[in-house]
Coordinates of C-alpha atoms in Angstrom, one line a residue:
Chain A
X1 CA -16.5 -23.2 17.5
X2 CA -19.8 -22.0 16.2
X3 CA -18.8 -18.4 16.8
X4 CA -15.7 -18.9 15.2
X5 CA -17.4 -20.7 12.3
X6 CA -19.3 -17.5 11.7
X7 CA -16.4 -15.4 11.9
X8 CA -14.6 -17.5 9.2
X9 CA -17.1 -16.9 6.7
X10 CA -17.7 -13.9 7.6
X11 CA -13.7 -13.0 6.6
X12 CA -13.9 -14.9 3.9
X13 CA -17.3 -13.8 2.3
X14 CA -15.5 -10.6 1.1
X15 CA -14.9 -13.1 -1.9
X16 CA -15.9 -16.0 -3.7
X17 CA -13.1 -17.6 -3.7
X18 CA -12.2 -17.2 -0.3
X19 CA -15.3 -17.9 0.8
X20 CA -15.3 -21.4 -1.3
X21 CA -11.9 -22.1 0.4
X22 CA -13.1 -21.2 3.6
X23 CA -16.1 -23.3 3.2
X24 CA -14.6 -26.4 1.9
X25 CA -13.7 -26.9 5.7
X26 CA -11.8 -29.7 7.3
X27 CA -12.0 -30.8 10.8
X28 CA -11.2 -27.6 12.1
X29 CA -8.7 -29.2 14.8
X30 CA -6.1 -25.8 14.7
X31 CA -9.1 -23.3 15.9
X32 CA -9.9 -26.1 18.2
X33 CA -6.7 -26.3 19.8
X34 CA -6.8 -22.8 20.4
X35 CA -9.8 -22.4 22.1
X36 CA -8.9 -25.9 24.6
X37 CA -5.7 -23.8 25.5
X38 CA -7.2 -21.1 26.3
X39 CA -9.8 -22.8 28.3
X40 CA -11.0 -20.9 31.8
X41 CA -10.4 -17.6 30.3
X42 CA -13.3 -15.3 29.5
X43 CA -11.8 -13.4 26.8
X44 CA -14.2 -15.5 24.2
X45 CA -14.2 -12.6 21.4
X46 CA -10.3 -12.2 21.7
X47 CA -10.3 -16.3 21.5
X48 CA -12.5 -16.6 18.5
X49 CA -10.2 -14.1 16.7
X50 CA -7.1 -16.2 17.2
X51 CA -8.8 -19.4 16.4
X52 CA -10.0 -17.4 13.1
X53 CA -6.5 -16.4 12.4
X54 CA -4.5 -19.7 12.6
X55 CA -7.4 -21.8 10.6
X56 CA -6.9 -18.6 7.8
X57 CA -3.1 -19.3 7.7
X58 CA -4.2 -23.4 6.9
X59 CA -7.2 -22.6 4.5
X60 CA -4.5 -20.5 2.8
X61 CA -2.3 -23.5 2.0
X62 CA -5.2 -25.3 0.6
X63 CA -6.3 -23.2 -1.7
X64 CA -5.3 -25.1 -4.3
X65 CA -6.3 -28.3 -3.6
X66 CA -10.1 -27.7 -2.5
X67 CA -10.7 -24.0 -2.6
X68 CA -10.4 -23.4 -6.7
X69 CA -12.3 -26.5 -8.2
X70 CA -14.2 -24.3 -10.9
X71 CA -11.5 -22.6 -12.1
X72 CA -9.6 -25.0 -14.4
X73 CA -12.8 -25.7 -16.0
X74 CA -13.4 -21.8 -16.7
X75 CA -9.9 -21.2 -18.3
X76 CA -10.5 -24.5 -19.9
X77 CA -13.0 -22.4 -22.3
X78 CA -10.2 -20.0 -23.5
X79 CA -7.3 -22.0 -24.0
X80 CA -5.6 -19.8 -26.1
X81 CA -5.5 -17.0 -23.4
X82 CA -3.0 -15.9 -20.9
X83 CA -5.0 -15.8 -17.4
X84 CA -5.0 -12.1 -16.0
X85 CA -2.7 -11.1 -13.7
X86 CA -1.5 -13.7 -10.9
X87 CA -3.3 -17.2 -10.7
X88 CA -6.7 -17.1 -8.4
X89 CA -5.4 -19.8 -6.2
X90 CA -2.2 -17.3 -5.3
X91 CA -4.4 -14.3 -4.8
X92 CA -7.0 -15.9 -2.8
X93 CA -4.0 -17.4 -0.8
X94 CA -2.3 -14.0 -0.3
X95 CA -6.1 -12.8 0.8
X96 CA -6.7 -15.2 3.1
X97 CA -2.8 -15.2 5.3
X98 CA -3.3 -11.0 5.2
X99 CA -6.7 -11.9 6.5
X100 CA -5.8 -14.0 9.2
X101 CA -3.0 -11.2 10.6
X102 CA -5.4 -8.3 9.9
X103 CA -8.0 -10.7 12.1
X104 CA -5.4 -10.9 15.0
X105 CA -3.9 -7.8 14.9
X106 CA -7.4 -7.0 16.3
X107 CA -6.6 -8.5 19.2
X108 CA -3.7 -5.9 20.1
X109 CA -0.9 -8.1 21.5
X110 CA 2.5 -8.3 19.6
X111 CA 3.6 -11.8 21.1
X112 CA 0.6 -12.9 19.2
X113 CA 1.6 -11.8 15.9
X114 CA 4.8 -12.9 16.3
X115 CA 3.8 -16.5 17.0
X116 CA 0.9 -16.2 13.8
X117 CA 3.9 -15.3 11.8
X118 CA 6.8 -17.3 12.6
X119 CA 4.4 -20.3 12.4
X120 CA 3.4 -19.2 9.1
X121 CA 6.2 -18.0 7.5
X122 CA 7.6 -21.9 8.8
X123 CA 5.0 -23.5 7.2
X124 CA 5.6 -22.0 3.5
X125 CA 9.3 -23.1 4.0
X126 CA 8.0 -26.6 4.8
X127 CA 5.7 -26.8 1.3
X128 CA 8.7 -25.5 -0.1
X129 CA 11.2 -28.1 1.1
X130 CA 8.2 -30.7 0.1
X131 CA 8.4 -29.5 -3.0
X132 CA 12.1 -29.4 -3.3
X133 CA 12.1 -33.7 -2.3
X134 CA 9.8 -34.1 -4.7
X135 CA 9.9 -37.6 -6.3
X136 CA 12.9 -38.3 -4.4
X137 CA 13.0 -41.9 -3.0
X138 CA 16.1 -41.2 -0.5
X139 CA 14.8 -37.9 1.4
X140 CA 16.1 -38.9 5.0
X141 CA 14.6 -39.6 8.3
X142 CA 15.7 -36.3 9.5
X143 CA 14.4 -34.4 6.4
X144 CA 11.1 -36.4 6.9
X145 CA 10.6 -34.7 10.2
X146 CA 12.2 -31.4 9.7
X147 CA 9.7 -31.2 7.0
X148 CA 6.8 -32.0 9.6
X149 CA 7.9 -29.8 11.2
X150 CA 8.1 -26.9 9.4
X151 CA 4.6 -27.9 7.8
X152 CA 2.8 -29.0 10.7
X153 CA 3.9 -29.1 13.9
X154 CA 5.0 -25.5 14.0
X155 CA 1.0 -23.9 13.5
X156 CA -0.3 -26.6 16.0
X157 CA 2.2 -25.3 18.8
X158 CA 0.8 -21.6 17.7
X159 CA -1.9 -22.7 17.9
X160 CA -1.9 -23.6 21.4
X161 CA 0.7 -21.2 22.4
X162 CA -2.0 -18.3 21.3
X163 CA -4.5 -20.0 23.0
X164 CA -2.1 -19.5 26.5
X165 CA -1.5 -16.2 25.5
X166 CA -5.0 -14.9 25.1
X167 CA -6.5 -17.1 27.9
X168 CA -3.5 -16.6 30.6
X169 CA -2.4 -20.1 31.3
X170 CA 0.4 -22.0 31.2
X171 CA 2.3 -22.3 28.2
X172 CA 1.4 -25.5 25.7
X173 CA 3.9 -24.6 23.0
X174 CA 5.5 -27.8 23.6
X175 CA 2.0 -30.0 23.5
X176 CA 1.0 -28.6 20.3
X177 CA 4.3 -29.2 18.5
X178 CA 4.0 -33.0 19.5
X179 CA 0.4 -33.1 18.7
X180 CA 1.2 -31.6 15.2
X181 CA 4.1 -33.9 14.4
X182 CA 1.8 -37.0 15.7
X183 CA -1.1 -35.6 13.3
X184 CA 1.4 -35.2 10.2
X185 CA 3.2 -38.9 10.6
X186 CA -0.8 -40.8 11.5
X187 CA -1.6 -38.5 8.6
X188 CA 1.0 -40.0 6.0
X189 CA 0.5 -43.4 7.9
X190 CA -3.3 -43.5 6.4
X191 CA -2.0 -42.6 3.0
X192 CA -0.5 -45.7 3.3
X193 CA -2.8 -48.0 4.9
X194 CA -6.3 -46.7 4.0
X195 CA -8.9 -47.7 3.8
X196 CA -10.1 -45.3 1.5
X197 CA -13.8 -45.5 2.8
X198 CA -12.4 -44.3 6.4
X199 CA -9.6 -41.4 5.2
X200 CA -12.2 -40.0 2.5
X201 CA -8.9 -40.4 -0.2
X202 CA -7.6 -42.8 -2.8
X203 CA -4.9 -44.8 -1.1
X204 CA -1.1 -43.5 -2.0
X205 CA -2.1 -40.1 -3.2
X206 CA 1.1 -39.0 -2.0
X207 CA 3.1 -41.5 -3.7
X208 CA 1.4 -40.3 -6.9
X209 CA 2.0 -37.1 -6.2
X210 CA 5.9 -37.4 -5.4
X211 CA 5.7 -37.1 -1.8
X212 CA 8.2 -39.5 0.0
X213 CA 6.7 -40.1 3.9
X214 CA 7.7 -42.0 7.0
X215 CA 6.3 -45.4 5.8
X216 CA 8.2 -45.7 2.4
X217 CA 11.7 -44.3 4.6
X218 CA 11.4 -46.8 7.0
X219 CA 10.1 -49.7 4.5
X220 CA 13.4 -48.9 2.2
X221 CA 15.6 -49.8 5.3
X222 CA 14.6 -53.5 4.8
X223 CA 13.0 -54.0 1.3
X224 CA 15.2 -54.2 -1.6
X225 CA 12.5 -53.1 -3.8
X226 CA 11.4 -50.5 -2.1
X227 CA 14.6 -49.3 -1.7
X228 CA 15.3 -49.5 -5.8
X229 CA 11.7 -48.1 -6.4
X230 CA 12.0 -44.9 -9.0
X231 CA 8.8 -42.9 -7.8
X232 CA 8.2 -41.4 -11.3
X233 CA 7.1 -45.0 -12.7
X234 CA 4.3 -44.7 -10.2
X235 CA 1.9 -43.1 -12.7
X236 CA -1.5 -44.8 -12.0
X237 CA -3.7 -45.6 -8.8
X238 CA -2.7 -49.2 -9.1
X239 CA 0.7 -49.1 -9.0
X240 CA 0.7 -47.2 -6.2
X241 CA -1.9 -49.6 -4.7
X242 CA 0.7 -52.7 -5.4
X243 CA 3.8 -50.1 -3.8
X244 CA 1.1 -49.1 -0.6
X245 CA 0.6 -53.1 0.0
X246 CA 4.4 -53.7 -0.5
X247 CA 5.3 -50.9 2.0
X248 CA 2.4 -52.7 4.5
X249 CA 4.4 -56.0 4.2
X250 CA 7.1 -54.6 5.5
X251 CA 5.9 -53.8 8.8
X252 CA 6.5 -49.9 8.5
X253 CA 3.1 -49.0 8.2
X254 CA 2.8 -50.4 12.2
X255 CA 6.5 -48.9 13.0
X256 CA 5.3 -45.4 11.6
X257 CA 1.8 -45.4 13.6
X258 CA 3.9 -46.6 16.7
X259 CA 6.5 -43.8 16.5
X260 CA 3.2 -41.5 16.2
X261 CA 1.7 -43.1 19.2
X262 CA 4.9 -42.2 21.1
X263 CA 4.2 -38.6 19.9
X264 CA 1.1 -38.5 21.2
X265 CA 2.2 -39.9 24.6
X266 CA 5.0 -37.0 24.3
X267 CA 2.6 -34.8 23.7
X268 CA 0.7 -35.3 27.1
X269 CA 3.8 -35.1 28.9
X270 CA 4.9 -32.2 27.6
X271 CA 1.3 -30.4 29.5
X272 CA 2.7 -28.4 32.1
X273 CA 1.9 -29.1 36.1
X274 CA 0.2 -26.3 36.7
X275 CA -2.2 -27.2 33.8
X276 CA -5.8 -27.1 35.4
X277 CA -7.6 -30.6 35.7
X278 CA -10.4 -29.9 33.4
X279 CA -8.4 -28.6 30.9
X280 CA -5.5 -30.9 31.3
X281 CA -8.4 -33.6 30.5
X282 CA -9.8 -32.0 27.4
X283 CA -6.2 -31.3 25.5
X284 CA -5.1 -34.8 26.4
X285 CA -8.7 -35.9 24.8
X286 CA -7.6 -34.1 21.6
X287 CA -4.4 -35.9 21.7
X288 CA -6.4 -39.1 21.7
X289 CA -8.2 -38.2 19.2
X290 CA -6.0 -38.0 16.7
X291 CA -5.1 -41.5 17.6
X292 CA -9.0 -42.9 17.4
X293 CA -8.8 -41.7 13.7
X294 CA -6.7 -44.5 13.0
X295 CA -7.4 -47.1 15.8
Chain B
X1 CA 18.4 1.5 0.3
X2 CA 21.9 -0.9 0.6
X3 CA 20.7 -1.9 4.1
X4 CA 17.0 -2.5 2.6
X5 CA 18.6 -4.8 -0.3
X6 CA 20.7 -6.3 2.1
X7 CA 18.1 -6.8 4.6
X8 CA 15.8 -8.3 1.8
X9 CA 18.3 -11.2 0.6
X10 CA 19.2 -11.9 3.9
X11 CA 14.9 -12.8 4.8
X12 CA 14.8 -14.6 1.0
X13 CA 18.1 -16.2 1.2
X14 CA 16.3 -19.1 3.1
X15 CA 14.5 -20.6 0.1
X16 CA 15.9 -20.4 -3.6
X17 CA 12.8 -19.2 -4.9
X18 CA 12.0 -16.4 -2.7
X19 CA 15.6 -15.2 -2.7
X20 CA 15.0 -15.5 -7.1
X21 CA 11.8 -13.1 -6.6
X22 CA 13.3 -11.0 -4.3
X23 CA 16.7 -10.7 -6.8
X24 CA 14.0 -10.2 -9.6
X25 CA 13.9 -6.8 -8.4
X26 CA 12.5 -4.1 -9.7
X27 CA 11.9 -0.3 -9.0
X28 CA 12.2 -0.9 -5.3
X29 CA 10.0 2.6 -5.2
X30 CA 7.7 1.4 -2.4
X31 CA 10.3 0.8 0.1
X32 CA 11.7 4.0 -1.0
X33 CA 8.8 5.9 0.0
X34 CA 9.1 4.2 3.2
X35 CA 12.7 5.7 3.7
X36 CA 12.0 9.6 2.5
X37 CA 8.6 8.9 4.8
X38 CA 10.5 8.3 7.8
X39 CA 13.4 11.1 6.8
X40 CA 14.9 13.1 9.3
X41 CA 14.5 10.1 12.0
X42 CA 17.5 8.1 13.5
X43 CA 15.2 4.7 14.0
X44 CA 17.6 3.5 10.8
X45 CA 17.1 -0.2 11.8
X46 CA 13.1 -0.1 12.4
X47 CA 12.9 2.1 9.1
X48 CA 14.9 -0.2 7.0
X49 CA 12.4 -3.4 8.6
X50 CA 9.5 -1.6 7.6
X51 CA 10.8 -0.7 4.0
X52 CA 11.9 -4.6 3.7
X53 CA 8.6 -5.8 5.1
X54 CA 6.7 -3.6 2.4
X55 CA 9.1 -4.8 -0.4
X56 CA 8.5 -8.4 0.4
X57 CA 4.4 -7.9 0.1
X58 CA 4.8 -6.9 -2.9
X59 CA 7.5 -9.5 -4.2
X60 CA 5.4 -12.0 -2.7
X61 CA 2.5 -10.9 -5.9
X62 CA 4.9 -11.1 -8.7
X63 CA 6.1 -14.4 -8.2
X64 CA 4.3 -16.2 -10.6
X65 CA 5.3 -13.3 -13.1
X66 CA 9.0 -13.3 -12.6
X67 CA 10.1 -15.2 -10.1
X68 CA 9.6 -18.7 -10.9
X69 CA 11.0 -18.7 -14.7
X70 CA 12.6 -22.3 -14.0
X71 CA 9.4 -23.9 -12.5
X72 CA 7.8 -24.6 -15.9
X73 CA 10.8 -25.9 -17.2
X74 CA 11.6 -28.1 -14.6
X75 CA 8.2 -29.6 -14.4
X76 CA 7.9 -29.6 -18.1
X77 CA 10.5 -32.8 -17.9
X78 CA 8.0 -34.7 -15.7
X79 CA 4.5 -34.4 -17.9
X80 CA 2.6 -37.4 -16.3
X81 CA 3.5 -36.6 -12.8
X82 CA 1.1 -34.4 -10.3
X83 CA 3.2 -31.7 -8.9
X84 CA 4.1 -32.8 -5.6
X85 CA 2.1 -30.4 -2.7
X86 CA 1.0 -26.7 -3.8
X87 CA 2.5 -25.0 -6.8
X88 CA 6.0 -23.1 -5.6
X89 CA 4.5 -20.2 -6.8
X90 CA 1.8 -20.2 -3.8
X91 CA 4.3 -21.6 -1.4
X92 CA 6.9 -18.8 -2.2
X93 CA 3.8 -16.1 -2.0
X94 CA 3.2 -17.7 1.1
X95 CA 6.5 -17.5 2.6
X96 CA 7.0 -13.9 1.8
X97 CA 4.0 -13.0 2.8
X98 CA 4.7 -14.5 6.3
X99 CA 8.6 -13.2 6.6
X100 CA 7.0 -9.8 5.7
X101 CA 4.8 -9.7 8.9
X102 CA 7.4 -11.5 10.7
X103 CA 10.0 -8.5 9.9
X104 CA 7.5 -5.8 10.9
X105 CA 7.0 -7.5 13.8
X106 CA 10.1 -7.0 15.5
X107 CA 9.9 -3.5 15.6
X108 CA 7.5 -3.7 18.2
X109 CA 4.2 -1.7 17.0
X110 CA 1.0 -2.6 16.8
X111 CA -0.3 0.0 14.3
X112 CA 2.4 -0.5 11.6
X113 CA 1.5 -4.5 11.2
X114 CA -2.4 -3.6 10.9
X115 CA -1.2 -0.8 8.6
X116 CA 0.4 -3.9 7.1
X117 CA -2.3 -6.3 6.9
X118 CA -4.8 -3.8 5.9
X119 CA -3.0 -3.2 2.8
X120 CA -1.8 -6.8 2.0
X121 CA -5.2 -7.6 2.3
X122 CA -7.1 -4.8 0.0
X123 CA -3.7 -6.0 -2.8
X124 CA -4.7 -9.4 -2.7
X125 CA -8.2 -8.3 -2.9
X126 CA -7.2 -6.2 -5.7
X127 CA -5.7 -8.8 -8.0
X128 CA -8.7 -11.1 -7.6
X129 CA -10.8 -8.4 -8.9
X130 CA -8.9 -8.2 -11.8
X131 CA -9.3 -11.7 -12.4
X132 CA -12.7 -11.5 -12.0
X133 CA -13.1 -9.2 -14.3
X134 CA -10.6 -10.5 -17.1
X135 CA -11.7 -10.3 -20.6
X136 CA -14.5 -7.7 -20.5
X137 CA -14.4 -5.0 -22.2
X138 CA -17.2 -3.3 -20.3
X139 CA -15.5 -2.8 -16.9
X140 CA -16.4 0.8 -15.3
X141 CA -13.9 3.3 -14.9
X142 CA -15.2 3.3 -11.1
X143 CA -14.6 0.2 -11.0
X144 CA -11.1 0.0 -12.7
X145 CA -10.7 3.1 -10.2
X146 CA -11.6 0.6 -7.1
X147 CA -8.9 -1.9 -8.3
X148 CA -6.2 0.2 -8.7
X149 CA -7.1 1.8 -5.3
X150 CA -6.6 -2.0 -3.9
X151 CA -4.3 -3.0 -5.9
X152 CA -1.7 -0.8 -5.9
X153 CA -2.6 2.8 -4.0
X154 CA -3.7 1.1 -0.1
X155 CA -0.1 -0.6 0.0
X156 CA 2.0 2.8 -1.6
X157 CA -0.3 4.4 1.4
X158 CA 0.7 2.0 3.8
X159 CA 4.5 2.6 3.2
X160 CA 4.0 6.1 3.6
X161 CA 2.0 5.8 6.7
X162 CA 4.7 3.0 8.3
X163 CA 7.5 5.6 7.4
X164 CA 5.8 8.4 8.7
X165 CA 4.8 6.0 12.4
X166 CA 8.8 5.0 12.3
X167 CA 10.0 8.5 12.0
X168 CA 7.5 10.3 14.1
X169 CA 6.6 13.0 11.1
X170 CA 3.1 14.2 10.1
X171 CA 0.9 11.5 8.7
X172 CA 1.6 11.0 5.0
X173 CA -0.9 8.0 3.8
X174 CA -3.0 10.6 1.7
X175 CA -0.2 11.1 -0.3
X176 CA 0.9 7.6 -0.6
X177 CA -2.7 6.9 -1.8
X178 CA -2.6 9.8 -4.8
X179 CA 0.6 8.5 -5.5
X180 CA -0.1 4.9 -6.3
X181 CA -3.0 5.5 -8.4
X182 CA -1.1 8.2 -10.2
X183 CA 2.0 5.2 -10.2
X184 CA -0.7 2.9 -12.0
X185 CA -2.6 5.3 -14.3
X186 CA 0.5 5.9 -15.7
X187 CA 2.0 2.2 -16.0
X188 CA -1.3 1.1 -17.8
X189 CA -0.7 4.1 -20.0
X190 CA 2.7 2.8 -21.0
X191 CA 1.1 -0.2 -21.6
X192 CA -1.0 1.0 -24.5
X193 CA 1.6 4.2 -25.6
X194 CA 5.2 2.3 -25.5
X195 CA 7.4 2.8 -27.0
X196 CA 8.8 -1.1 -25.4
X197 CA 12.6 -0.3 -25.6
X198 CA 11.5 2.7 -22.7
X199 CA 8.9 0.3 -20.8
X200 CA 10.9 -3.0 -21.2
X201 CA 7.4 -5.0 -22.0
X202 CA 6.2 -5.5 -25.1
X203 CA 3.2 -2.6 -26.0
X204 CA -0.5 -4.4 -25.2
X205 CA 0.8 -6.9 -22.6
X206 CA -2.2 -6.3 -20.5
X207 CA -4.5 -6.7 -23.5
X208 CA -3.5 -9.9 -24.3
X209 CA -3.6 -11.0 -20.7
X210 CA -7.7 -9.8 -21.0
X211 CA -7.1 -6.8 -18.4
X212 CA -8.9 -4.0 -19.1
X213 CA -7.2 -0.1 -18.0
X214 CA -8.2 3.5 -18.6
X215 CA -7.2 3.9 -22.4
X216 CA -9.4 1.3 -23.4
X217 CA -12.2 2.1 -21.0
X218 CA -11.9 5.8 -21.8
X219 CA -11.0 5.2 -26.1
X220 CA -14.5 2.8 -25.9
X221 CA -17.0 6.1 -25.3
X222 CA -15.3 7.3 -28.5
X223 CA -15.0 4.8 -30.7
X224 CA -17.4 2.6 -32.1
X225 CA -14.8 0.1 -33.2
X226 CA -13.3 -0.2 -29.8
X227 CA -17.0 -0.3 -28.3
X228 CA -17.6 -3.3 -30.1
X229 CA -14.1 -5.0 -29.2
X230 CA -14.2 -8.2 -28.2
X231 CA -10.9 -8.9 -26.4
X232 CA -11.0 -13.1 -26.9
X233 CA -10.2 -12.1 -30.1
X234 CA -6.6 -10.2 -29.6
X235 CA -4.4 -13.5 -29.3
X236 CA -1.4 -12.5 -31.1
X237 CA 1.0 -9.2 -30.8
X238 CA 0.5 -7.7 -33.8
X239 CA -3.5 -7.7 -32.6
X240 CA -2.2 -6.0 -29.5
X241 CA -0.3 -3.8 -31.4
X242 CA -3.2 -2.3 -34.1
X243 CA -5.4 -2.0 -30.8
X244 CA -2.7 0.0 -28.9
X245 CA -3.0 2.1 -32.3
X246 CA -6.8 2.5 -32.1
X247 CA -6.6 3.8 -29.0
X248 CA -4.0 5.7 -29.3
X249 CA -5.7 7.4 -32.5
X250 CA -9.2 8.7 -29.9
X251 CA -6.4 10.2 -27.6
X252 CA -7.6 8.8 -24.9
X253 CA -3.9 7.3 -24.0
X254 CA -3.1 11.3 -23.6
X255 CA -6.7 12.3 -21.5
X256 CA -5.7 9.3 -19.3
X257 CA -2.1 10.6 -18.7
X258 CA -3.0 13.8 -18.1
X259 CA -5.8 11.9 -15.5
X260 CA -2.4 10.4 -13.3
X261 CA -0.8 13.8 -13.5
X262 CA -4.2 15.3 -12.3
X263 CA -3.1 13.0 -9.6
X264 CA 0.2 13.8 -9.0
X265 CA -0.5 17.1 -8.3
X266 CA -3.3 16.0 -5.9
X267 CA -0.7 14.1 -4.4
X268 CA 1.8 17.2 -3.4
X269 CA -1.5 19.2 -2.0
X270 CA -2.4 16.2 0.2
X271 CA 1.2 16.9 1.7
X272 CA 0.7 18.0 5.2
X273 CA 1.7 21.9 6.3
X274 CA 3.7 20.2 8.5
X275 CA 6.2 18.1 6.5
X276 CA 9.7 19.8 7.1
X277 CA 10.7 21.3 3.7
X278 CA 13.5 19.1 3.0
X279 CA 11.2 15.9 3.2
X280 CA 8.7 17.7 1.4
X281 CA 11.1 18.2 -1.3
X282 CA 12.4 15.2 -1.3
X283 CA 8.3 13.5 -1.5
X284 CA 7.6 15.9 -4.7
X285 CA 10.5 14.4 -6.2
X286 CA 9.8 11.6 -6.2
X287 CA 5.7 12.1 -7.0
X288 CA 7.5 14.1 -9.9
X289 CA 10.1 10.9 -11.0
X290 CA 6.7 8.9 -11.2
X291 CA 5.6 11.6 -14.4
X292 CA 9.4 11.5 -15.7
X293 CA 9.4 7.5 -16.3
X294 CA 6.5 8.9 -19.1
X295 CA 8.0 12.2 -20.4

C-alpha cells in the first residue's frame, strides 16, 4: 500500500487539484482489495498500477465533495463572473478517470481495461440514477440495490477481479460484488444510526441531501409516518435527527445491518475452492472488517 | 458518419443526460478525422468504435456547457435542498468518459486505448489550466500555446493516430496535432472577429468567461489600453463588444489568423509521402474546411 500511496500522488501531483483530491484519502479499501486478490503473485509493479487505477476511478467521484474545498470560496470573490471554461471539480474528475486508464493501460492486458471500464462507466450510471431518485420517499427495494450496485458493488468486484487477473488466481469477481454491496448498505446503515463521533459525519446527511437508503425503505413498510414523510421538509440537521431516531424505532436500522451481515457471509462463500489458505484468510478478514466498523 | 451517430445514441441512450450531450452535437469533426484517417480500410465496425469513442471524450467536456440546460432549472425549484450526490454534470462527464474507453475497448488493441487515455488525460489537463489561469490578462502566448496543445491538438492527434492504427495507413498524429491548434487559433479568432450570426455565439464570450486567447495576448504588446486591461472589469456584452473592437483595431485578430493558417499549411507538410493520394486529398480538405468556417 505504501508503494501504491506513492504512486497515487505521484499521478495526481501533475495538479493541484488532483493532487488535493487524491490526498484527501479515505480508507483506501478498493486498492486494498486488489492487492489481497492478487496475493502470491510477484508481479508487485503491475499490482500497484491496478490498485492505482481503481482508487483513481473512486477519487474521481469525490471530487466534489472533498477534493475542491477552496474553490467556492475563490469564486466567492468574483461573483459577478462566469467561471472559465468547465467547472474544476469536472475537469479534475475527467483528469483523474483518464489517469486511472492511462495508469493501467501500462500494464498491457485488455481484459484489464475492460473490467476498469465497465466498472466505471457502471458507476457514473449509478450517481446518475441517485441523482434521478432524488428526494423521492418511494424509490423501491429493487431500485435501492440496483443502485448499489451500479455505484458500489460493481468497482469492488473489479477490483478484485484485476487483482486475479494480474496475480493469476482464481477469480473473486463474485466476493468483491458482495463485499461492495455489504459496504454500501453498513454504509447507509451508519447514516442512520451514528454515532457521529465513530462515522466522522453528521447523522442523516443523506436524508438532507435527498438520498432515500435501505433503512427509510424498509422503515416505510411499517411506520405510517415514515411512510407519509415528504423528504424536502427535511431542511435542517434536527429534523433529520428526529426522522434518523424514528427510522431506529422501527427496527430497520437492525433489519438493514442484518441483511448486510448476510452479504458479508455471501461474500465468503462466494471465495472459490481453489482459493489458497493464506489468502482465503486475508480476503475473508477484509470482509469482516467492514462489519467491525459497525459492531 | 450515420453509423457513428447511430453508434453514439445507442452508448448515450442509457442515461437522459448523456444521450442530451451527445444530441447536443456539434461539428462532429474529430470523429471525422478518425474516418478519412482510417480511409481505404474495410475494418468499418472498429473504425466507426474508435470515431464514437473519440466523440464521446469530447462530449463528456461540454456537458456543463450544453448538455445540462434543464439541470439549473430543475434544481432551481428546490433552493434549500443540497443536491442529492455529485452534480449531474460530473456524473454525466463521468459516464462518457467511461463508455468511451469501454467502446475502444472492444476492438481489441492495446495502443489505440493508451492513444486514448493519453489524450483524454492532456484535455482534462488542458481545461484546468485554463481555469487556472482565468482572468489574467498576462498569460504567455507559450503558455496559451501549451493549452491549446492539451486542450484541443493531443485529442485531434489522437483520432488521427486511432484512424490511422484501424486502417493500417502511415502514421498521421503530426497532422492531427497541426490541425487542432490551427482548429483553435482560429475558433478564439472568431471569438473576438464575429460576426455572431456566422459563429452562433455572441462576439467576446471568452472574455466575459476571463479566458484569455491569442488576439488579446498578441493586441496587448501593441496597445497600451489593452496592456492595462483589467478583465474583472468586462461584465456586460457591450464591454465585450468595445474590447473585441480594440483589438480588432491593432490587427492582431488578422496576425493571429494568419498564425492558424501558418498552421494549416504545416499541417499538409506533416502529411506523410506515404498517404495514398486520395486520403491525402481527402485530409487537405478538410485541414482546408477548418480555414473556410473563417473566410
Amino acid at each position: 500500500m505504501v508503494a501504491v500511496e506513492a504512486r497515487l500522488r505521484e499521478i495526481a501531483s501533475v495538479e493541484p487539484h488532483a493532487l488535493a483530491t487524491v490526498e484527501a484519502g479515505g480508507k483506501r479499501l478498493r486498492p486494498l482489495l486488489v492487492l489481497v486478490a492478487g496475493l502470491g503473485s510477484n508481479a508487485h509493479v503491475a499490482l500497484s498500477r491496478a490498485a492505482a487505477a481503481v482508487e483513481l476511478i473512486h477519487s474521481a467521484t469525490l471530487v466534489p465533495d472533498s477534493g475542491l474545498a477552496a474553490a467556492p470560496r475563490r469564486r466567492a470573490r468574483q461573483p459577478v463572473f462566469a467561471p472559465a471554461g468547465p467547472p474544476a471539480a469536472t475537469a479534475t474528475g475527467d483528469l483523474l478517470f483518464s489517469s486511472a486508464f492511462a495508469e493501467l493501460a501500462r500494464n498491457g492486458v485488455l481484459a484489464q481495461l475492460r473490467a476498469l471500464s465497465d466498472a466505471s462507466a457502471a458507476l457514473a450510471r449509478g450517481e446518475l440514477m441517485q441523482r434521478a431518485d432524488a428526494w423521492r420517499a418511494d424509490v423501491t427495494l429493487e431500485r435501492y440495490l440496483q443502485r448499489c450496485e451500479l455505484k458500489t458493488a460493481r468497482l469492488f468486484a473489479a477490483a478484485c477481479e484485476l487483482g486475479a487477473l494480474v496475480g493469476g488466481g482464481p477469480p473473486l469477481g463474485p466476493f468483491g460484488r458482495a463485499v461492495g454491496l455489504a459496504f454500501q448498505l453498513l454504509d447507509d446503515v451508519l447514516d442512520i444510526t451514528g454515532p457521529a463521533e465513530r462515522t466522522g459525519k453528521r447523522r442523516g446527511t443523506d436524508l438532507l441531501d435527498g438520498t432515500v437508503t435501505l433503512p427509510l425503505i424498509l422503515a416505510r413498510q411499517s411506520s405510517a409516518e415514515l411512510s407519509a414523510l415528504d423528504l424536502r421538509t427535511i431542511t435542517a440537521p434536527a429534523d433529520a435527527d428526529r426522522i434518523c431516531d424514528a427510522i431506529e424505532a422501527t427496527g430497520a436500522g437492525e433489519r438493514a445491518r442484518r441483511r448486510a451481515l448476510d452479504l458479508v457471509a455471501t461474500a465468503k462463500r462466494e471465495l472459490p475452492p481453489q482459493c489458497p489458505p493464506l489468502q482465503r484468510q486475508a480476503l475473508e478478514l477484509m470482509a469482516d472488517g467492514l462489519v467491525d466498523r459497525f459492531a
